[in-house]
Short mmCIF file of C-alpha atoms and ligand atoms in Angstrom, two decimals:
data_model
loop_
_atom_site.label_atom_id
_atom_site.label_comp_id
_atom_site.label_asym_id
_atom_site.label_seq_id
_atom_site.Cartn_x
_atom_site.Cartn_y
_atom_site.Cartn_z
CA MET A 1 -52.15 -44.00 71.62
CA PRO A 2 -55.32 -42.53 70.01
CA TYR A 3 -54.83 -38.95 68.80
CA ARG A 4 -57.67 -36.40 68.76
CA TYR A 5 -56.23 -33.85 66.34
CA ALA A 6 -53.23 -35.40 64.69
CA VAL A 7 -53.46 -38.22 62.18
CA VAL A 8 -50.91 -41.02 62.45
CA PRO A 9 -49.77 -42.05 58.95
CA SER A 10 -50.89 -45.63 58.39
CA ASP A 11 -47.98 -46.46 56.11
CA GLY A 12 -45.08 -45.47 58.41
CA GLU A 13 -43.24 -47.03 61.35
CA LYS A 14 -41.87 -45.81 64.66
CA ILE A 15 -38.22 -45.06 65.29
CA THR A 16 -37.20 -47.17 68.28
CA LEU A 17 -34.23 -47.45 70.56
CA SER A 18 -32.38 -50.72 70.94
CA ALA A 19 -29.25 -51.15 73.07
CA GLY A 20 -28.91 -47.40 73.34
CA ARG A 21 -28.96 -46.86 69.56
CA LEU A 22 -31.69 -45.52 67.31
CA SER A 23 -33.29 -48.08 65.06
CA VAL A 24 -34.70 -46.24 62.05
CA PRO A 25 -37.14 -48.02 59.70
CA HIS A 26 -37.20 -47.33 55.94
CA ARG A 27 -40.30 -45.17 56.29
CA PRO A 28 -40.17 -43.55 59.73
CA ILE A 29 -43.04 -41.46 61.08
CA LEU A 30 -41.66 -38.02 61.90
CA PRO A 31 -43.93 -35.57 63.76
CA PHE A 32 -43.58 -31.93 62.77
CA ILE A 33 -44.93 -28.58 63.98
CA GLU A 34 -45.22 -26.09 61.17
CA GLY A 35 -44.87 -23.11 63.50
CA ASP A 36 -46.41 -19.65 63.74
CA GLY A 37 -45.78 -16.43 61.82
CA THR A 38 -43.29 -17.26 59.08
CA GLY A 39 -43.36 -20.94 60.17
CA PRO A 40 -45.69 -22.13 57.36
CA ASP A 41 -43.54 -20.37 54.71
CA ILE A 42 -40.25 -21.86 55.85
CA TRP A 43 -41.79 -25.27 56.54
CA ARG A 44 -43.27 -25.52 53.02
CA ALA A 45 -39.91 -24.67 51.47
CA ALA A 46 -38.01 -27.03 53.80
CA LEU A 47 -40.40 -29.97 53.31
CA ARG A 48 -39.71 -30.00 49.57
CA VAL A 49 -35.98 -29.97 50.28
CA PHE A 50 -36.25 -32.87 52.76
CA ASP A 51 -38.36 -35.06 50.50
CA ALA A 52 -36.14 -34.30 47.50
CA ALA A 53 -32.96 -35.13 49.43
CA VAL A 54 -34.35 -38.46 50.68
CA GLU A 55 -35.64 -39.39 47.22
CA LYS A 56 -32.35 -38.47 45.59
CA ALA A 57 -30.25 -40.28 48.19
CA TYR A 58 -32.28 -43.50 48.38
CA THR A 59 -34.31 -43.59 45.11
CA GLY A 60 -37.54 -44.74 46.72
CA LYS A 61 -35.97 -47.24 49.16
CA ARG A 62 -36.43 -44.80 52.03
CA SER A 63 -39.01 -42.07 52.60
CA ILE A 64 -40.60 -40.09 55.42
CA ALA A 65 -44.17 -40.45 56.70
CA TRP A 66 -44.71 -36.89 57.94
CA MET A 67 -47.19 -36.45 60.78
CA GLN A 68 -48.43 -32.94 61.49
CA VAL A 69 -48.88 -32.17 65.19
CA TYR A 70 -50.14 -28.92 66.63
CA ALA A 71 -48.84 -26.21 68.94
CA GLY A 72 -48.89 -22.43 69.12
CA GLU A 73 -51.48 -20.21 67.46
CA LEU A 74 -52.81 -22.91 65.13
CA ALA A 75 -53.51 -25.20 68.08
CA HIS A 76 -54.93 -22.37 70.16
CA ASN A 77 -57.29 -21.14 67.44
CA ARG A 78 -58.47 -24.60 66.44
CA TYR A 79 -58.49 -26.47 69.72
CA GLY A 80 -58.25 -23.82 72.43
CA GLU A 81 -54.93 -25.20 73.68
CA TRP A 82 -51.46 -23.78 73.08
CA LEU A 83 -49.73 -27.10 73.53
CA PRO A 84 -52.12 -30.08 73.41
CA PRO A 85 -50.76 -32.95 75.54
CA GLU A 86 -50.98 -35.26 72.51
CA THR A 87 -48.34 -33.15 70.75
CA ILE A 88 -45.88 -33.93 73.52
CA GLU A 89 -47.05 -37.56 73.40
CA ALA A 90 -46.42 -37.74 69.64
CA PHE A 91 -42.82 -36.56 70.00
CA ALA A 92 -42.33 -39.05 72.84
CA GLU A 93 -43.90 -41.94 70.89
CA PHE A 94 -42.20 -41.33 67.54
CA ARG A 95 -38.97 -40.11 69.18
CA VAL A 96 -37.54 -37.83 66.48
CA GLY A 97 -39.23 -34.77 65.01
CA ILE A 98 -38.83 -31.20 63.86
CA LYS A 99 -40.53 -27.87 64.46
CA GLY A 100 -40.78 -24.32 63.20
CA PRO A 101 -40.83 -21.26 65.46
CA LEU A 102 -43.67 -20.80 67.95
CA THR A 103 -45.22 -17.65 69.36
CA THR A 104 -44.71 -17.20 73.06
CA PRO A 105 -48.26 -16.74 74.40
CA ILE A 106 -48.51 -13.44 76.24
CA GLY A 107 -50.35 -13.66 79.54
CA GLY A 108 -51.00 -17.40 79.12
CA GLY A 109 -50.20 -20.06 81.68
CA ILE A 110 -47.25 -21.29 79.60
CA ARG A 111 -44.04 -19.28 79.83
CA SER A 112 -42.71 -20.56 76.53
CA LEU A 113 -43.96 -23.40 74.35
CA ASN A 114 -40.40 -24.30 73.43
CA VAL A 115 -39.31 -24.52 77.05
CA ALA A 116 -42.46 -26.54 77.89
CA LEU A 117 -41.63 -29.08 75.15
CA ARG A 118 -38.01 -29.37 76.26
CA ILE A 119 -38.97 -29.88 79.89
CA ALA A 120 -41.79 -32.35 79.13
CA LEU A 121 -39.47 -34.59 77.08
CA ASP A 122 -36.43 -33.88 79.26
CA LEU A 123 -34.45 -32.77 76.19
CA TYR A 124 -31.44 -31.79 78.23
CA VAL A 125 -29.05 -30.93 75.41
CA CYS A 126 -29.58 -27.97 73.13
CA LEU A 127 -27.21 -28.71 70.27
CA ARG A 128 -26.17 -25.76 68.13
CA PRO A 129 -23.54 -26.34 65.41
CA VAL A 130 -21.92 -23.12 64.21
CA ARG A 131 -20.15 -23.60 60.90
CA TYR A 132 -19.43 -21.28 58.02
CA ILE A 133 -20.91 -21.82 54.56
CA GLN A 134 -18.71 -20.27 51.89
CA GLY A 135 -20.19 -17.07 50.48
CA VAL A 136 -22.46 -16.18 53.41
CA PRO A 137 -22.06 -12.49 54.35
CA SER A 138 -20.28 -12.24 57.71
CA PRO A 139 -19.23 -9.34 59.97
CA VAL A 140 -15.86 -10.98 60.78
CA LYS A 141 -12.69 -11.26 58.69
CA HIS A 142 -12.23 -15.01 58.93
CA PRO A 143 -15.63 -16.67 59.35
CA GLU A 144 -14.12 -19.82 57.79
CA ASP A 145 -12.24 -20.32 61.09
CA VAL A 146 -15.54 -20.90 62.87
CA ASP A 147 -16.42 -24.57 63.25
CA MET A 148 -17.89 -25.05 66.70
CA VAL A 149 -20.61 -27.17 68.22
CA ILE A 150 -22.34 -25.88 71.33
CA PHE A 151 -23.83 -28.27 73.90
CA ARG A 152 -26.08 -26.01 75.95
CA GLU A 153 -27.68 -27.46 79.08
CA ASN A 154 -31.42 -27.16 78.51
CA THR A 155 -33.25 -27.95 81.75
CA GLU A 156 -31.80 -26.01 84.66
CA ASP A 157 -29.88 -22.86 85.59
CA ILE A 158 -31.79 -19.56 85.74
CA TYR A 159 -34.33 -20.99 83.24
CA THR A 160 -35.86 -23.17 85.95
CA GLY A 161 -38.22 -20.25 86.54
CA VAL A 162 -38.03 -20.19 90.34
CA GLU A 163 -38.56 -16.46 90.80
CA PHE A 164 -39.87 -14.18 93.53
CA GLU A 165 -41.29 -10.94 92.22
CA MET A 166 -40.48 -7.79 94.18
CA GLY A 167 -43.23 -6.77 96.58
CA THR A 168 -45.07 -10.11 96.62
CA PRO A 169 -45.73 -12.17 99.77
CA ALA A 170 -43.50 -14.95 98.39
CA ASN A 171 -40.67 -12.48 97.95
CA ARG A 172 -41.10 -11.21 101.52
CA ASP A 173 -41.21 -14.81 102.84
CA PHE A 174 -38.01 -15.56 101.00
CA PHE A 175 -36.16 -12.55 102.42
CA ASP A 176 -37.57 -13.16 105.93
CA TRP A 177 -36.24 -16.70 105.76
CA LEU A 178 -32.87 -15.50 104.51
CA LYS A 179 -32.59 -12.84 107.20
CA THR A 180 -33.41 -15.32 109.96
CA ASN A 181 -31.49 -18.34 108.72
CA GLN A 182 -28.64 -16.93 106.65
CA PRO A 183 -27.96 -13.43 108.03
CA ASP A 184 -24.52 -13.23 106.36
CA GLN A 185 -26.05 -13.95 102.96
CA TYR A 186 -28.91 -11.55 103.62
CA ALA A 187 -26.41 -8.78 104.45
CA LYS A 188 -24.94 -9.12 100.94
CA VAL A 189 -28.18 -8.00 99.28
CA ARG A 190 -27.87 -4.27 98.70
CA PHE A 191 -31.60 -3.37 98.49
CA PRO A 192 -33.57 -6.35 99.87
CA ALA A 193 -36.92 -4.52 100.15
CA THR A 194 -36.98 -3.71 96.43
CA SER A 195 -35.21 -6.74 94.93
CA GLY A 196 -36.72 -9.39 92.71
CA VAL A 197 -35.01 -12.77 93.02
CA SER A 198 -34.37 -15.63 90.59
CA LEU A 199 -32.81 -18.89 91.68
CA LYS A 200 -30.11 -20.60 89.67
CA PRO A 201 -29.99 -24.31 90.43
CA VAL A 202 -27.17 -26.22 88.71
CA SER A 203 -26.91 -29.88 89.68
CA ARG A 204 -24.18 -32.48 89.45
CA GLU A 205 -26.53 -34.86 87.60
CA GLY A 206 -27.51 -32.15 85.13
CA THR A 207 -23.90 -31.20 84.55
CA GLU A 208 -22.69 -34.76 84.19
CA ARG A 209 -25.22 -35.84 81.59
CA LEU A 210 -24.56 -32.70 79.53
CA VAL A 211 -20.76 -33.01 79.70
CA ARG A 212 -20.93 -36.76 79.07
CA ALA A 213 -22.98 -36.16 75.92
CA ALA A 214 -20.57 -33.46 74.71
CA ILE A 215 -17.46 -35.62 75.25
CA GLN A 216 -19.02 -38.71 73.69
CA TRP A 217 -20.16 -36.67 70.68
CA ALA A 218 -16.69 -35.12 70.35
CA LEU A 219 -15.06 -38.57 70.42
CA ASP A 220 -17.57 -40.06 67.95
CA ASN A 221 -17.03 -37.17 65.56
CA ARG A 222 -13.23 -37.02 65.96
CA ARG A 223 -13.20 -33.47 67.29
CA ARG A 224 -10.14 -31.92 68.93
CA SER A 225 -11.37 -30.42 72.19
CA VAL A 226 -14.27 -29.77 74.53
CA THR A 227 -14.25 -26.41 76.33
CA LEU A 228 -16.31 -26.03 79.52
CA VAL A 229 -17.52 -22.42 79.47
CA HIS A 230 -18.50 -21.04 82.89
CA LYS A 231 -18.43 -18.02 85.16
CA GLY A 232 -17.04 -20.02 88.07
CA ASN A 233 -14.87 -17.19 89.35
CA ILE A 234 -18.06 -15.40 90.49
CA MET A 235 -20.71 -18.12 90.87
CA LYS A 236 -18.57 -20.71 92.58
CA TYR A 237 -21.21 -23.24 93.62
CA THR A 238 -23.10 -23.31 90.34
CA GLU A 239 -20.84 -22.34 87.42
CA GLY A 240 -17.64 -23.21 89.31
CA ALA A 241 -19.14 -26.55 90.31
CA PHE A 242 -20.09 -27.17 86.67
CA ARG A 243 -16.42 -26.85 85.73
CA ASN A 244 -15.23 -29.12 88.56
CA TRP A 245 -17.90 -31.77 87.99
CA GLY A 246 -17.17 -31.62 84.27
CA TYR A 247 -13.46 -32.31 84.76
CA ALA A 248 -14.20 -35.06 87.29
CA LEU A 249 -16.59 -36.75 84.88
CA ALA A 250 -14.10 -36.51 82.00
CA GLU A 251 -11.35 -38.14 84.06
CA GLY A 252 -13.67 -40.68 85.70
CA GLU A 253 -15.59 -41.92 82.65
CA PHE A 254 -13.24 -41.21 79.73
CA ARG A 255 -9.89 -41.78 81.47
CA ASP A 256 -7.98 -43.26 78.51
CA LYS A 257 -9.51 -41.04 75.87
CA VAL A 258 -9.07 -37.52 77.19
CA TYR A 259 -6.47 -35.17 78.66
CA THR A 260 -7.79 -32.41 80.94
CA TRP A 261 -6.47 -29.03 81.99
CA ALA A 262 -7.12 -30.23 85.55
CA GLU A 263 -4.46 -32.91 84.94
CA TRP A 264 -2.18 -30.25 83.44
CA GLU A 265 -2.57 -28.18 86.63
CA ARG A 266 -1.78 -31.14 88.89
CA THR A 267 1.37 -31.91 86.88
CA ARG A 268 2.37 -28.24 86.93
CA GLN A 269 2.08 -28.12 90.72
CA ALA A 270 4.05 -31.34 91.17
CA GLN A 271 6.68 -31.03 88.41
CA GLY A 272 6.51 -27.54 86.94
CA GLU A 273 5.01 -25.98 83.81
CA GLU A 274 7.44 -27.48 81.31
CA ALA A 275 6.61 -31.00 82.45
CA ALA A 276 2.88 -30.20 82.31
CA ASN A 277 3.17 -28.83 78.74
CA ALA A 278 5.17 -31.88 77.68
CA ALA A 279 2.61 -34.27 79.17
CA GLN A 280 -0.21 -32.44 77.39
CA ALA A 281 1.65 -32.48 74.06
CA VAL A 282 2.23 -36.25 74.32
CA ALA A 283 -1.42 -36.88 75.19
CA ILE A 284 -2.73 -34.79 72.29
CA ARG A 285 -0.26 -36.40 69.83
CA SER A 286 -1.51 -39.80 70.89
CA GLY A 287 -5.02 -38.75 69.82
CA ARG A 288 -6.61 -37.87 73.16
CA LEU A 289 -9.40 -35.33 73.28
CA LEU A 290 -8.42 -32.14 75.13
CA ILE A 291 -10.86 -31.08 77.87
CA LYS A 292 -10.30 -27.45 78.87
CA ASP A 293 -12.28 -24.58 80.30
CA ALA A 294 -12.80 -20.87 79.75
CA ILE A 295 -14.42 -18.12 81.79
CA ALA A 296 -17.53 -17.00 79.91
CA ASP A 297 -16.53 -13.38 79.28
CA ILE A 298 -13.17 -14.40 77.83
CA ALA A 299 -14.85 -17.11 75.80
CA PHE A 300 -17.07 -14.49 74.16
CA GLN A 301 -13.97 -12.52 73.17
CA GLN A 302 -11.83 -15.43 72.09
CA THR A 303 -14.49 -17.21 70.05
CA ILE A 304 -14.27 -14.10 67.85
CA THR A 305 -10.54 -13.32 68.01
CA ARG A 306 -9.22 -16.92 68.11
CA ALA A 307 -12.06 -18.96 66.72
CA ARG A 308 -9.81 -21.89 65.79
CA GLU A 309 -9.09 -22.60 69.46
CA PHE A 310 -12.72 -23.56 70.05
CA ASP A 311 -14.29 -26.77 68.88
CA VAL A 312 -16.98 -28.43 71.02
CA ILE A 313 -18.29 -26.15 73.78
CA ALA A 314 -20.24 -27.43 76.82
CA THR A 315 -21.97 -24.84 78.93
CA MET A 316 -24.98 -24.01 81.10
CA ASN A 317 -28.30 -22.71 79.92
CA LEU A 318 -27.88 -18.92 80.02
CA ASN A 319 -24.28 -18.81 78.79
CA GLY A 320 -25.29 -21.18 76.02
CA ASP A 321 -28.23 -19.01 75.01
CA TYR A 322 -26.05 -15.92 74.60
CA LEU A 323 -23.12 -17.76 73.07
CA SER A 324 -25.22 -19.61 70.47
CA ASP A 325 -26.66 -16.44 68.99
CA ALA A 326 -23.40 -14.47 69.26
CA LEU A 327 -21.54 -17.20 67.37
CA ALA A 328 -24.35 -17.61 64.84
CA ALA A 329 -23.88 -13.93 63.96
CA GLN A 330 -20.33 -14.70 62.79
CA VAL A 331 -21.54 -17.22 60.24
CA GLY A 332 -24.65 -15.59 58.79
CA GLY A 333 -27.07 -14.97 61.65
CA ILE A 334 -30.22 -16.61 62.92
CA GLY A 335 -31.76 -16.93 59.45
CA ILE A 336 -29.56 -19.99 58.87
CA ALA A 337 -28.69 -21.16 62.42
CA PRO A 338 -29.95 -24.71 63.03
CA GLY A 339 -30.54 -26.41 66.36
CA GLY A 340 -31.68 -29.58 68.04
CA ASN A 341 -32.95 -30.47 71.51
CA LEU A 342 -32.01 -33.97 72.54
CA ASN A 343 -32.03 -36.56 75.26
CA PHE A 344 -29.19 -38.99 74.57
CA GLU A 345 -30.62 -41.65 76.92
CA THR A 346 -34.13 -41.91 75.45
CA GLY A 347 -33.05 -40.90 71.95
CA ALA A 348 -35.83 -38.27 71.88
CA ALA A 349 -34.95 -35.29 69.72
CA ILE A 350 -36.72 -32.25 68.32
CA PHE A 351 -34.82 -30.27 65.73
CA GLU A 352 -35.86 -26.65 65.24
CA ALA A 353 -35.37 -23.35 63.53
CA THR A 354 -33.60 -21.27 66.17
CA HIS A 355 -35.11 -17.91 65.24
CA GLY A 356 -38.56 -16.67 66.24
CA THR A 357 -41.73 -16.31 64.22
CA ALA A 358 -40.69 -12.99 62.59
CA PRO A 359 -44.41 -12.06 62.44
CA LYS A 360 -43.97 -8.97 60.26
CA TYR A 361 -42.91 -11.25 57.38
CA ALA A 362 -45.66 -13.86 57.90
CA ASP A 363 -47.23 -15.25 54.68
CA LYS A 364 -45.05 -13.00 52.50
CA ASP A 365 -42.83 -15.89 51.34
CA VAL A 366 -39.67 -13.83 51.87
CA VAL A 367 -37.70 -15.07 54.88
CA ASN A 368 -34.73 -17.40 54.82
CA PRO A 369 -35.77 -21.05 55.29
CA GLY A 370 -32.10 -21.98 55.91
CA SER A 371 -32.45 -22.46 59.65
CA VAL A 372 -35.14 -25.13 59.40
CA ILE A 373 -33.49 -26.71 56.33
CA LEU A 374 -30.20 -27.09 58.19
CA SER A 375 -32.09 -28.35 61.25
CA GLY A 376 -33.41 -31.09 58.96
CA GLU A 377 -29.84 -31.79 57.86
CA MET A 378 -28.96 -32.30 61.56
CA MET A 379 -32.02 -34.52 62.00
CA PHE A 380 -31.11 -36.80 59.09
CA ARG A 381 -27.54 -37.08 60.37
CA TYR A 382 -28.87 -37.97 63.82
CA MET A 383 -31.05 -40.68 62.21
CA GLY A 384 -27.98 -42.06 60.43
CA TRP A 385 -29.26 -40.90 57.01
CA SER A 386 -26.02 -39.11 56.24
CA GLU A 387 -26.45 -39.37 52.43
CA ALA A 388 -29.61 -37.23 52.62
CA ALA A 389 -27.92 -34.86 55.08
CA ASP A 390 -24.92 -34.45 52.75
CA LEU A 391 -27.23 -33.62 49.84
CA ILE A 392 -29.03 -30.92 51.85
CA LEU A 393 -25.73 -29.37 52.85
CA ALA A 394 -24.46 -29.49 49.25
CA GLY A 395 -27.72 -27.87 48.12
CA MET A 396 -27.41 -25.02 50.62
CA GLU A 397 -23.74 -24.49 49.77
CA GLY A 398 -24.50 -24.53 46.05
CA ALA A 399 -27.40 -22.06 46.27
CA ILE A 400 -25.36 -19.62 48.33
CA ALA A 401 -22.23 -20.00 46.18
CA ALA A 402 -24.40 -19.16 43.14
CA ARG A 403 -25.36 -15.98 45.02
CA THR A 404 -29.07 -16.80 44.87
CA VAL A 405 -30.31 -15.78 48.32
CA THR A 406 -33.22 -14.45 50.38
CA TYR A 407 -33.57 -10.79 51.44
CA ASP A 408 -31.50 -11.07 54.65
CA PHE A 409 -28.36 -12.07 52.72
CA HIS A 410 -29.26 -10.09 49.61
CA ARG A 411 -29.05 -6.78 51.50
CA LEU A 412 -25.46 -7.65 52.48
CA MET A 413 -24.26 -9.13 49.16
CA GLU A 414 -23.56 -6.91 46.19
CA GLY A 415 -24.83 -8.24 42.87
CA ALA A 416 -26.64 -11.24 44.37
CA THR A 417 -29.99 -12.47 43.03
CA LEU A 418 -32.94 -11.96 45.37
CA LEU A 419 -35.12 -15.05 45.85
CA LYS A 420 -38.34 -15.66 47.71
CA CYS A 421 -38.40 -18.19 50.54
CA SER A 422 -39.94 -20.89 48.32
CA GLU A 423 -37.54 -20.08 45.43
CA PHE A 424 -34.56 -20.48 47.75
CA GLY A 425 -35.86 -23.97 48.64
CA GLU A 426 -36.07 -24.77 44.92
CA ALA A 427 -32.51 -23.46 44.44
CA VAL A 428 -31.29 -25.77 47.22
CA ASN A 429 -32.96 -28.70 45.43
CA ARG A 430 -31.28 -27.80 42.12
CA HIS A 431 -27.84 -27.71 43.75
CA MET A 432 -28.10 -31.10 45.50
CA ARG A 433 -25.41 -33.25 44.07
P1 LIG B 501 -37.58 -13.23 65.56
O1 LIG B 501 -38.90 -13.77 65.19
O2 LIG B 501 -36.45 -14.18 65.56
O3 LIG B 501 -37.29 -12.02 64.56
C1 LIG B 501 -36.31 -11.04 64.79
C2 LIG B 501 -35.66 -10.64 63.49
O4 LIG B 501 -34.75 -11.65 63.08
C3 LIG B 501 -36.60 -10.47 62.30
O5 LIG B 501 -37.27 -9.26 62.31
C4 LIG B 501 -35.60 -10.62 61.17
O6 LIG B 501 -34.75 -9.48 61.10
C5 LIG B 501 -34.70 -11.74 61.67
N1 LIG B 501 -35.19 -13.07 61.27
C6 LIG B 501 -35.88 -13.98 62.00
N2 LIG B 501 -36.11 -15.08 61.30
C7 LIG B 501 -35.57 -14.89 60.07
C8 LIG B 501 -35.49 -15.67 58.88
N3 LIG B 501 -36.02 -16.90 58.80
N4 LIG B 501 -34.89 -15.14 57.81
C9 LIG B 501 -34.34 -13.92 57.86
N5 LIG B 501 -34.38 -13.13 58.95
C10 LIG B 501 -34.98 -13.60 60.05
O7 LIG B 501 -37.64 -12.56 67.03
P2 LIG B 501 -38.79 -11.73 67.74
O8 LIG B 501 -39.41 -10.79 66.75
O9 LIG B 501 -38.16 -11.20 68.97
O10 LIG B 501 -39.85 -12.82 68.20
C11 LIG B 501 -41.10 -13.05 67.55
C12 LIG B 501 -41.82 -14.21 68.25
O11 LIG B 501 -41.06 -15.40 68.13
C13 LIG B 501 -42.08 -14.01 69.74
O12 LIG B 501 -43.36 -14.50 70.06
C14 LIG B 501 -41.03 -14.87 70.38
O13 LIG B 501 -41.40 -15.31 71.65
C15 LIG B 501 -40.95 -16.03 69.41
N6 LIG B 501 -39.68 -16.78 69.43
C16 LIG B 501 -39.77 -18.12 69.19
C17 LIG B 501 -38.61 -18.88 69.13
C18 LIG B 501 -38.76 -20.35 68.82
O14 LIG B 501 -39.85 -20.81 68.56
N7 LIG B 501 -37.67 -21.11 68.82
C19 LIG B 501 -37.35 -18.29 69.29
C20 LIG B 501 -37.28 -16.90 69.50
C21 LIG B 501 -38.46 -16.16 69.57
P3 LIG B 501 -34.94 -8.24 60.07
O15 LIG B 501 -36.26 -7.60 60.43
O16 LIG B 501 -33.77 -7.37 60.38
O17 LIG B 501 -34.92 -8.75 58.70
#
């Protein structure tokens, strides 16, 4: 399609999807959003790392045709639009891209640019790997035990934004309807006249596609388990249903490849606990993936106290939001936490720095570019360019092992060398081998 603001590189090609798999040309066009605040700093540093990794891995046989697209303050100041429709179109057309952090416009019509992008492209999985890099300062004793991958549902739950503000006509209509049609439910609301209300839709379709993606990813990457994290003991028809639909999907679609705690429970009821434990042990020894579940509050505790018991985690939007940042804290914090938003049916994916714009550090060239660099590592792995991804990871590991770090790590590491954002990028490049 014709673009008004963005320029399509004439020497690149589109990533396409054939038979459900990405087909990546030797010079793919990848759209990117630089981001607001510290976005330009971290993007500049990361871009050099990406180009260096691709050059080093493929010695000119592969390269990236970067295509800048606009969103956030840059788009608003230049074009009067926070999220020009062509930006969404570019990510849809070229399928895989990457972005820096974006300001959330205050008082604008858009609640969040990130949420708008995810919804527009139906990027229903928010993928957040949480893995320790040796040498990163951590608040826990054994951060090396942390190696988890969170599949957070990205399109529903409380984030749907169906809300009725206290005191508004819509709020009164809602409570009038409830009082008339569901008096028992209405009676449960302690202070109806002064309550705001948010709805929490969780669907079977939404659950199934998320859990399917998590299980398939776990099988493809030879992981040990998938844990469904939910608060089903309290929210039975949303979070509880998520658990039940998740188990049903696992047994229905991956019958010969998984063993579920739901099966364990059925065997326990029929034959006792010993028989159930024995059946589980046999299944796991034969290489099946364990599908289990955990109540959210316990999961928060145990991911810290027994990190090794968690591997792939599949959960709903709000739990996933909390859990991703809580786990990231164990392995170095949001300065180096990468993420991706994906749709496994269309192949569309936007990888992104998970932190915000950190505006007080904007244009100072000081913040950690690790989050967007590692998001690029995820992107290259997703594209099947694992040699470039491995080099980026080796570069990050090398720079941190040499104790050459940005201010956020420097303040927690005695005797480390303080680097600027751009210098850290250069250090990553030097350690790629
Ligand atoms: P933030 O930008 O993430 O910054 C909070 C703090 O996190 C910073 O003050 C800094 O801590 C640390 N931090 C963030 N990025 C860092 C980096 N690259 N390296 C080292 N430390 C880093 O959160 P915020 O101040 O609440 O939000 C600012 C804006 O970002 C808001 O408009 C918000 O809506 C938006 N936001 C965007 C996204 C996104 O685009 N994905 C996500 C979250 C928020 P210290 O001061 O302690 O060093």
